[in-house]
Structure formats: C-alpha cells, structure tokens
Amino acid sequence: MANNVRPAEMKRISTPELAEAFIQEQVAEVRAQVGDKKVLLALSGGVDSSVVAALLIRAIGKQLVCVHVNHGLMRKGESEQVLAVFRDQLDANLIYVDVADRFLDLLAGVDEPERKRKIIGGEFIKVFEEEARKLEGITFLAQGTIYPDILESDGVKAHHNVGGLPEDLNFELVEPVRLLFKDEVRVVGRALGLPESMVERQPFPGPGLGVRCLGAITRDRLAALRESDAILREEFGRAGLSKQVWQFFTVVPDFRSTGVRDGKRAFDWPVIIRAVNTVDAMTATVPEVDWTVLKTITNRILAEVPGVCRVLYDLTPKPVGTIEWE
Ligand code: XMP
C-alpha cells in the first residue's frame, strides 16, 4: 500500500538540487517496485503526466509504455510537442493514437455541456483500454496524481472523474509525484530537462477545447477556436503575460453575429477571450490586460482566423461566472 501522507519533515522541493535528490530517490523506488515488469501511462502532455513520463524513462527506460491519445480537442501544436519531446528527444516507447474523427463524430449534435464531458471522458477511457488490451505483459499503471488530488478528493480534478478502467485490467499503481505540490512538480520537470513550455503549462481541462467550442462542436468553429487560442498564447507570451496570468484561452460560442468584410456583409462567429487570476480556481479575478495587447490580439484574430468577425474580452469574475464557459 503506497504511503499517501506527506511526512511533516519533507522539504519543499524548490531548487534543482532538491529536485535531483527527489529524482534519484524516486528512480530507486520505482525500480524496486517495478523490477523488470512493464508500466503503462496515459501521457496527455500536461505537466503531471509529462513529469511522470520523464521520471519513469529515467528509471526504467523502455519498460515504460506511454500512450498519447489525440482526441482532436488538443490545443494547436500540443500532440506534436508530445511526439517531439518524448519520442524524438527522450526515445520513449510511445504509442500515438489519433482518434480525432472518432471523437468529433461521436460529439456531433451534442450540445449539453455535462453530456459532452461524459462522452469525451468515457470515450477516452475506452480508447485507452483498447490500447492497453493490445499490449502484452503490462503489470503497472503510472499516474500523475499529485498531492492536492489526494487532499481535495472533491477538488477540481475529482468532479471530472468519469470512471476508471475495467476490473480485469487490474494494474498496480505507480504514482511517483503523489506527495508533491504543483510548483514542486514543475521544479522536478525542469530538473528532468523538460522544455519550459511543457513545465509551465497552465491547467487545461480534460475535455480540452471541447468545453470551449460551445454547444454542439463543429469542425469549423473548432478550427477557429484552436487558431485564435494559439494567437492569444503567442501574444500573451510576447507581452510577458504568460507567467503573470494564471489561465487564459479563447471560447467560440455557437451563435453568429453580423460584420462587414471587404465591403460585403459577413455573418460569422465571435471569439471570446477569457483570462483569469486565481489561487485555487474556486474564485477568480480578471486581469487588467493592457489595451494595446488586446487590440493586437483582436486585429490578428480578425485578420488570420477564417469565419470570425468579432472579438470580446470577458470581464466576469468567479463567482458569478465560472472560469470555463461550459
Ligand atoms: P471552472 O470552470 O469550474 O473551472 O471555474 C475551474 C478550473 O477547472 C478547470 N476545469 C476542468 N478541468 N476537466 C478538467 O480536468 C473539466 O471538465 C474541467 N472543467 C473546468 C478549468 O479549466 C479551471 O482551471
């Protein structure tokens, strides 16, 4: 039974030296736990699963089998980065599953937010299970559980839980960062050589862009969402806001508005910019982003993203508005 209580004397991992000591300790622990057996990991590319992957690659190399499921709701460039870092740089044993069409077909016409979440979460488990069944000799399942997940069992992650793997896939768990807080996971990730863009990634909901493409997801609006989100990230980065603002993204609603383009009437989608600061995601405030930065983003979205004729900045704090729109 794994120890799930952080010892009072455990130092906060805040320096590369402390991270290195933690890594060495975990490498030894994982090797002792796993022996010559194989470990499976769902690698989303988020901070937690990426750090666990890098740590396990250091400990057991190719005995780790990573599965990256691209459900078509990833942000621009994310799946590509997972492949570039883990397959190309770290030489991981990585299975890449492109199921974007399968997810988008399943989601066609579904407009109820919780139903969308259920479909995305449920199908994700199904795909992962299918991949797990194709593999032979897997004994362990690695997970990027972190300490707040254990402490706040009804916290942010828990209410998105859609169930787990079936009983006959009864793997023993490997959870090397389960006693760490998020900032410590990032320090460990850096010490393991992961790129800054991966280590500093802001929280991204499991259902991904699916809950930001409001109502029934369509491919055209999803494309507009992905492109506008990429522009927002690029411009916030350029303005030095990436580390100052806790979470930021765009949202594309399922209604259109009138515009004028090239002297002709347009009837296109709006893009909403959502940016928040928060400590625990239970309440949030909206940062006063420099007007010129917002104007640059607006102009770029209008010029570069097809099908968009209006850009808005969401001023709503939480409460009353939640951070995500759905
Ligand atoms: P809300 O919208 O509830 O979001 O104010 C609080 C935080 O939770 C994230 N979030 C999710 N994360 N699956 C997740 O893994 C979800 O379905 C989900 N919905 C919201 C949101 O991005 C914010 O950081």
Short mmCIF file of C-alpha atoms and ligand atoms in Angstrom, two decimals:
data_model
loop_
_atom_site.label_atom_id
_atom_site.label_comp_id
_atom_site.label_asym_id
_atom_site.label_seq_id
_atom_site.Cartn_x
_atom_site.Cartn_y
_atom_site.Cartn_z
CA MET A 1 0.00 0.00 0.00
CA ALA A 2 1.54 3.30 -1.06
CA ASN A 3 2.12 5.97 1.51
CA ASN A 4 -0.24 8.84 0.73
CA VAL A 5 0.65 11.17 3.58
CA ARG A 6 3.33 13.75 3.10
CA PRO A 7 5.76 13.49 6.03
CA ALA A 8 5.97 16.68 8.11
CA GLU A 9 9.76 16.74 7.69
CA MET A 10 9.63 16.56 3.88
CA LYS A 11 11.32 19.66 2.44
CA ARG A 12 9.54 21.76 -0.17
CA ILE A 13 11.27 20.98 -3.48
CA SER A 14 12.25 24.43 -4.63
CA THR A 15 15.77 24.06 -6.06
CA PRO A 16 17.42 21.94 -8.77
CA GLU A 17 19.48 20.20 -6.06
CA LEU A 18 16.42 19.16 -4.07
CA ALA A 19 14.74 18.08 -7.30
CA GLU A 20 17.74 15.95 -8.24
CA ALA A 21 17.71 14.26 -4.83
CA PHE A 22 13.97 13.57 -5.20
CA ILE A 23 14.52 12.16 -8.70
CA GLN A 24 17.25 9.80 -7.51
CA GLU A 25 15.13 8.61 -4.63
CA GLN A 26 12.13 8.00 -6.87
CA VAL A 27 14.21 6.29 -9.55
CA ALA A 28 15.40 3.80 -6.92
CA GLU A 29 11.88 3.37 -5.52
CA VAL A 30 10.31 2.81 -8.94
CA ARG A 31 13.00 0.32 -9.92
CA ALA A 32 12.41 -1.58 -6.68
CA GLN A 33 8.63 -1.56 -7.20
CA VAL A 34 8.59 -2.44 -10.90
CA GLY A 35 11.56 -4.77 -11.32
CA ASP A 36 11.65 -5.94 -14.94
CA LYS A 37 7.89 -5.54 -15.48
CA LYS A 38 6.16 -3.09 -17.82
CA VAL A 39 4.35 0.11 -16.89
CA LEU A 40 1.61 1.84 -18.86
CA LEU A 41 1.00 5.60 -18.78
CA ALA A 42 -1.61 7.84 -20.41
CA LEU A 43 0.55 10.75 -21.49
CA SER A 44 -1.57 13.83 -22.20
CA GLY A 45 1.33 16.27 -22.40
CA GLY A 46 0.12 18.13 -19.29
CA VAL A 47 2.63 18.90 -16.55
CA ASP A 48 1.86 15.96 -14.27
CA SER A 49 1.81 13.14 -16.80
CA SER A 50 4.83 14.60 -18.63
CA VAL A 51 6.90 14.74 -15.46
CA VAL A 52 5.89 11.20 -14.52
CA ALA A 53 6.84 10.03 -18.03
CA ALA A 54 10.26 11.70 -17.90
CA LEU A 55 10.91 10.33 -14.43
CA LEU A 56 9.95 6.80 -15.41
CA ILE A 57 12.00 6.96 -18.59
CA ARG A 58 14.98 7.83 -16.37
CA ALA A 59 14.14 4.92 -14.05
CA ILE A 60 13.06 2.11 -16.37
CA GLY A 61 13.55 3.31 -19.97
CA LYS A 62 11.63 1.20 -22.46
CA GLN A 63 9.77 -0.74 -19.79
CA LEU A 64 7.51 2.31 -19.77
CA VAL A 65 4.86 2.32 -22.47
CA CYS A 66 3.30 5.76 -23.00
CA VAL A 67 0.00 6.16 -24.82
CA HIS A 68 -0.86 9.59 -26.15
CA VAL A 69 -4.49 9.88 -27.21
CA ASN A 70 -5.16 12.75 -29.58
CA HIS A 71 -8.91 13.22 -29.22
CA GLY A 72 -8.97 16.14 -31.64
CA LEU A 73 -9.60 18.59 -28.80
CA MET A 74 -5.96 19.40 -28.07
CA ARG A 75 -4.60 22.89 -28.45
CA LYS A 76 -2.55 23.79 -31.51
CA GLY A 77 0.82 22.02 -31.54
CA GLU A 78 0.28 20.00 -28.36
CA SER A 79 0.30 16.48 -29.74
CA GLU A 80 3.22 17.42 -31.97
CA GLN A 81 5.15 18.58 -28.90
CA VAL A 82 4.47 15.32 -27.06
CA LEU A 83 5.90 13.42 -30.03
CA ALA A 84 8.89 15.75 -30.42
CA VAL A 85 9.85 15.64 -26.75
CA PHE A 86 9.09 12.07 -25.79
CA ARG A 87 9.58 10.10 -28.99
CA ASP A 88 12.31 12.14 -30.67
CA GLN A 89 14.28 13.57 -27.74
CA LEU A 90 13.76 11.08 -24.92
CA ASP A 91 13.41 8.00 -27.16
CA ALA A 92 10.33 6.86 -25.25
CA ASN A 93 8.28 3.82 -26.04
CA LEU A 94 5.32 5.92 -27.21
CA ILE A 95 2.10 4.87 -28.88
CA TYR A 96 0.33 7.74 -30.62
CA VAL A 97 -3.38 7.24 -31.21
CA ASP A 98 -5.13 9.69 -33.49
CA VAL A 99 -8.84 9.36 -32.78
CA ALA A 100 -9.90 12.90 -33.61
CA ASP A 101 -12.51 11.84 -36.16
CA ARG A 102 -13.97 9.22 -33.84
CA PHE A 103 -14.47 11.82 -31.08
CA LEU A 104 -15.85 14.51 -33.36
CA ASP A 105 -18.29 12.05 -34.95
CA LEU A 106 -19.50 10.95 -31.52
CA LEU A 107 -19.90 14.54 -30.36
CA ALA A 108 -21.75 15.72 -33.46
CA GLY A 109 -25.02 17.38 -32.45
CA VAL A 110 -24.39 17.03 -28.70
CA ASP A 111 -24.85 20.43 -27.09
CA GLU A 112 -25.36 19.75 -23.37
CA PRO A 113 -22.10 20.53 -21.51
CA GLU A 114 -22.14 17.68 -19.00
CA ARG A 115 -23.12 15.21 -21.72
CA LYS A 116 -20.19 16.43 -23.83
CA ARG A 117 -17.86 15.93 -20.84
CA LYS A 118 -19.20 12.42 -20.23
CA ILE A 119 -18.77 11.41 -23.86
CA ILE A 120 -15.22 12.79 -24.04
CA GLY A 121 -14.16 11.25 -20.71
CA GLY A 122 -15.87 7.92 -21.36
CA GLU A 123 -14.51 7.58 -24.88
CA PHE A 124 -11.04 8.50 -23.67
CA ILE A 125 -11.10 5.59 -21.22
CA LYS A 126 -12.42 3.31 -23.97
CA VAL A 127 -9.59 4.23 -26.33
CA PHE A 128 -7.01 3.83 -23.58
CA GLU A 129 -8.49 0.46 -22.64
CA GLU A 130 -8.38 -0.69 -26.27
CA GLU A 131 -4.71 0.21 -26.45
CA ALA A 132 -3.98 -1.46 -23.10
CA ARG A 133 -5.61 -4.70 -24.31
CA LYS A 134 -3.41 -4.74 -27.43
CA LEU A 135 -0.30 -4.69 -25.25
CA GLU A 136 1.11 -7.72 -23.54
CA GLY A 137 2.68 -8.14 -20.16
CA ILE A 138 1.66 -4.83 -18.57
CA THR A 139 1.63 -5.06 -14.77
CA PHE A 140 1.60 -1.44 -13.64
CA LEU A 141 -0.31 1.73 -14.43
CA ALA A 142 1.50 5.01 -13.83
CA GLN A 143 -0.50 8.11 -12.95
CA GLY A 144 0.30 11.78 -12.49
CA THR A 145 -1.61 12.03 -9.22
CA ILE A 146 -0.31 14.98 -7.18
CA TYR A 147 -0.80 15.84 -3.51
CA PRO A 148 -3.75 18.25 -3.96
CA ASP A 149 -5.59 15.41 -5.76
CA ILE A 150 -5.22 13.32 -2.62
CA LEU A 151 -6.04 16.17 -0.22
CA GLU A 152 -9.02 17.56 -2.10
CA SER A 153 -10.78 14.40 -3.04
CA ASP A 154 -13.70 16.54 -4.21
CA GLY A 155 -11.44 19.18 -5.72
CA VAL A 156 -11.12 20.31 -9.30
CA LYS A 157 -9.97 17.01 -10.76
CA ALA A 158 -12.35 14.76 -8.87
CA HIS A 159 -15.61 16.13 -10.19
CA HIS A 160 -14.45 15.36 -13.71
CA ASN A 161 -13.84 11.73 -12.92
CA VAL A 162 -15.80 9.65 -15.37
CA GLY A 163 -14.80 6.25 -14.06
CA GLY A 164 -11.75 4.11 -14.48
CA LEU A 165 -10.50 1.08 -16.31
CA PRO A 166 -12.47 -2.20 -16.08
CA GLU A 167 -11.73 -4.58 -13.25
CA ASP A 168 -9.95 -7.17 -15.38
CA LEU A 169 -7.36 -4.54 -16.24
CA ASN A 170 -6.38 -4.51 -12.63
CA PHE A 171 -3.00 -2.80 -12.69
CA GLU A 172 -0.94 -1.90 -9.68
CA LEU A 173 -0.40 1.87 -9.45
CA VAL A 174 2.88 3.75 -9.80
CA GLU A 175 2.44 7.35 -8.64
CA PRO A 176 5.88 8.89 -8.13
CA VAL A 177 4.75 12.52 -7.70
CA ARG A 178 1.77 11.82 -5.44
CA LEU A 179 3.30 13.68 -2.48
CA LEU A 180 4.25 16.79 -4.46
CA PHE A 181 2.52 20.11 -4.90
CA LYS A 182 2.22 21.56 -8.38
CA ASP A 183 5.12 24.01 -8.04
CA GLU A 184 7.35 21.12 -6.96
CA VAL A 185 6.28 19.01 -9.92
CA ARG A 186 7.38 21.88 -12.16
CA VAL A 187 10.79 22.10 -10.46
CA VAL A 188 11.25 18.35 -10.90
CA GLY A 189 10.19 18.60 -14.56
CA ARG A 190 12.79 21.27 -15.18
CA ALA A 191 15.48 19.17 -13.50
CA LEU A 192 14.50 16.29 -15.79
CA GLY A 193 15.15 18.55 -18.79
CA LEU A 194 11.58 19.02 -19.99
CA PRO A 195 11.03 22.18 -22.08
CA GLU A 196 9.80 25.27 -20.26
CA SER A 197 6.63 25.40 -22.39
CA MET A 198 5.66 21.96 -21.05
CA VAL A 199 6.71 22.53 -17.44
CA GLU A 200 4.93 25.89 -17.22
CA ARG A 201 1.75 24.77 -18.93
CA GLN A 202 -1.39 26.23 -17.46
CA PRO A 203 -4.23 23.95 -16.38
CA PHE A 204 -6.10 22.55 -19.35
CA PRO A 205 -9.40 20.74 -18.80
CA GLY A 206 -9.53 17.03 -19.58
CA PRO A 207 -12.25 17.61 -22.22
CA GLY A 208 -9.86 20.11 -23.80
CA LEU A 209 -11.18 22.50 -26.39
CA GLY A 210 -14.45 20.55 -26.29
CA VAL A 211 -15.84 22.75 -23.50
CA ARG A 212 -14.63 25.94 -25.17
CA CYS A 213 -16.29 25.23 -28.50
CA LEU A 214 -19.71 25.98 -27.05
CA GLY A 215 -22.80 23.93 -27.80
CA ALA A 216 -22.57 21.21 -30.42
CA ILE A 217 -18.96 21.08 -31.63
CA THR A 218 -18.40 21.71 -35.32
CA ARG A 219 -15.12 21.39 -37.17
CA ASP A 220 -15.15 24.95 -38.49
CA ARG A 221 -15.66 26.50 -35.05
CA LEU A 222 -13.15 24.12 -33.51
CA ALA A 223 -10.58 25.27 -36.07
CA ALA A 224 -11.39 28.92 -35.26
CA LEU A 225 -11.02 28.15 -31.56
CA ARG A 226 -7.65 26.42 -31.99
CA GLU A 227 -6.22 29.19 -34.18
CA SER A 228 -7.49 32.06 -32.02
CA ASP A 229 -6.19 30.33 -28.87
CA ALA A 230 -2.75 29.95 -30.47
CA ILE A 231 -2.70 33.67 -31.34
CA LEU A 232 -3.72 34.59 -27.79
CA ARG A 233 -0.96 32.42 -26.32
CA GLU A 234 1.62 33.84 -28.70
CA GLU A 235 0.70 37.46 -27.96
CA PHE A 236 0.43 36.96 -24.18
CA GLY A 237 3.87 35.37 -24.35
CA ARG A 238 5.26 38.26 -26.35
CA ALA A 239 3.79 40.76 -23.86
CA GLY A 240 5.33 38.89 -20.92
CA LEU A 241 1.92 37.88 -19.56
CA SER A 242 2.23 34.09 -19.76
CA LYS A 243 3.56 33.72 -16.24
CA GLN A 244 1.56 36.62 -14.82
CA VAL A 245 -1.88 35.39 -15.79
CA TRP A 246 -2.95 32.06 -14.30
CA GLN A 247 -5.10 30.78 -17.12
CA PHE A 248 -6.13 32.25 -20.46
CA PHE A 249 -7.84 30.88 -23.53
CA THR A 250 -10.41 31.67 -26.16
CA VAL A 251 -14.00 30.48 -26.44
CA VAL A 252 -16.14 30.24 -29.57
CA PRO A 253 -19.91 30.38 -28.99
CA ASP A 254 -22.47 28.70 -31.20
CA PHE A 255 -24.13 31.84 -32.49
CA ARG A 256 -23.05 34.23 -35.20
CA SER A 257 -23.02 37.98 -35.49
CA THR A 258 -23.08 40.46 -38.30
CA GLY A 259 -19.94 42.03 -39.70
CA VAL A 260 -18.59 43.75 -42.80
CA ARG A 261 -15.64 42.32 -44.66
CA ASP A 262 -14.28 43.62 -47.99
CA GLY A 263 -17.34 45.81 -48.41
CA LYS A 264 -19.69 42.86 -48.04
CA ARG A 265 -21.93 41.73 -45.21
CA ALA A 266 -20.47 38.91 -43.16
CA PHE A 267 -22.28 36.65 -40.70
CA ASP A 268 -19.54 34.97 -38.68
CA TRP A 269 -18.56 33.67 -35.24
CA PRO A 270 -17.40 35.79 -32.32
CA VAL A 271 -14.29 34.83 -30.33
CA ILE A 272 -14.31 35.48 -26.57
CA ILE A 273 -11.02 35.97 -24.70
CA ARG A 274 -11.07 34.59 -21.15
CA ALA A 275 -8.17 35.40 -18.81
CA VAL A 276 -8.18 34.86 -15.05
CA ASN A 277 -6.03 35.01 -11.96
CA THR A 278 -6.75 32.72 -9.06
CA VAL A 279 -5.11 30.81 -6.25
CA ASP A 280 -7.25 27.71 -6.11
CA ALA A 281 -9.65 28.04 -9.08
CA MET A 282 -12.58 28.38 -6.65
CA THR A 283 -12.67 32.15 -7.09
CA ALA A 284 -11.02 34.19 -9.83
CA THR A 285 -10.43 37.76 -10.89
CA VAL A 286 -9.95 39.20 -14.35
CA PRO A 287 -6.59 40.88 -15.01
CA GLU A 288 -6.48 44.38 -16.49
CA VAL A 289 -4.65 43.44 -19.63
CA ASP A 290 -3.05 46.30 -21.49
CA TRP A 291 -5.41 47.71 -24.11
CA THR A 292 -2.78 47.64 -26.87
CA VAL A 293 -2.14 43.93 -26.25
CA LEU A 294 -5.87 43.22 -26.53
CA LYS A 295 -6.09 45.27 -29.70
CA THR A 296 -3.15 43.43 -31.27
CA ILE A 297 -4.78 40.09 -30.45
CA THR A 298 -8.12 41.29 -31.80
CA ASN A 299 -6.59 42.50 -35.06
CA ARG A 300 -4.64 39.29 -35.55
CA ILE A 301 -7.66 37.07 -34.90
CA LEU A 302 -9.82 39.10 -37.29
CA ALA A 303 -7.11 39.01 -39.98
CA GLU A 304 -5.89 35.43 -39.56
CA VAL A 305 -8.81 33.29 -38.41
CA PRO A 306 -11.40 32.45 -41.06
CA GLY A 307 -15.05 32.70 -40.06
CA VAL A 308 -14.55 35.17 -37.20
CA CYS A 309 -15.87 38.75 -37.32
CA ARG A 310 -15.87 39.89 -33.69
CA VAL A 311 -13.61 39.60 -30.61
CA LEU A 312 -14.69 40.13 -26.98
CA TYR A 313 -12.90 40.25 -23.62
CA ASP A 314 -14.77 38.56 -20.78
CA LEU A 315 -14.78 40.81 -17.66
CA THR A 316 -16.68 38.37 -15.41
CA PRO A 317 -15.10 37.36 -12.10
CA LYS A 318 -15.76 33.98 -10.46
CA PRO A 319 -18.23 34.00 -8.83
CA VAL A 320 -20.53 34.61 -10.64
CA GLY A 321 -19.06 33.28 -13.86
CA THR A 322 -17.09 30.03 -13.80
CA ILE A 323 -13.65 30.09 -15.42
CA GLU A 324 -14.74 27.88 -18.32
CA TRP A 325 -17.87 28.86 -20.20
CA GLU A 326 -19.38 25.38 -20.09
P1 XMP B 1 -14.49 26.35 -13.56
O1 XMP B 1 -14.96 26.50 -14.97
O2 XMP B 1 -15.26 25.29 -12.79
O3 XMP B 1 -13.01 25.82 -13.67
O4 XMP B 1 -14.44 27.66 -12.83
C1 XMP B 1 -12.11 25.70 -12.59
C2 XMP B 1 -10.84 25.06 -13.14
O5 XMP B 1 -11.13 23.71 -13.53
C3 XMP B 1 -10.83 23.51 -14.90
N1 XMP B 1 -11.91 22.67 -15.47
C4 XMP B 1 -11.76 21.39 -15.79
N2 XMP B 1 -10.70 20.56 -15.66
N3 XMP B 1 -12.00 18.81 -16.58
C5 XMP B 1 -10.82 19.26 -16.06
O6 XMP B 1 -9.88 18.48 -15.97
C6 XMP B 1 -13.11 19.58 -16.72
O7 XMP B 1 -14.16 19.13 -17.18
C7 XMP B 1 -12.97 20.94 -16.31
N4 XMP B 1 -13.84 21.99 -16.26
C8 XMP B 1 -13.15 23.03 -15.75
C9 XMP B 1 -10.83 24.91 -15.52
O8 XMP B 1 -10.04 24.95 -16.69
C10 XMP B 1 -10.29 25.75 -14.39
O9 XMP B 1 -8.87 25.69 -14.34
#
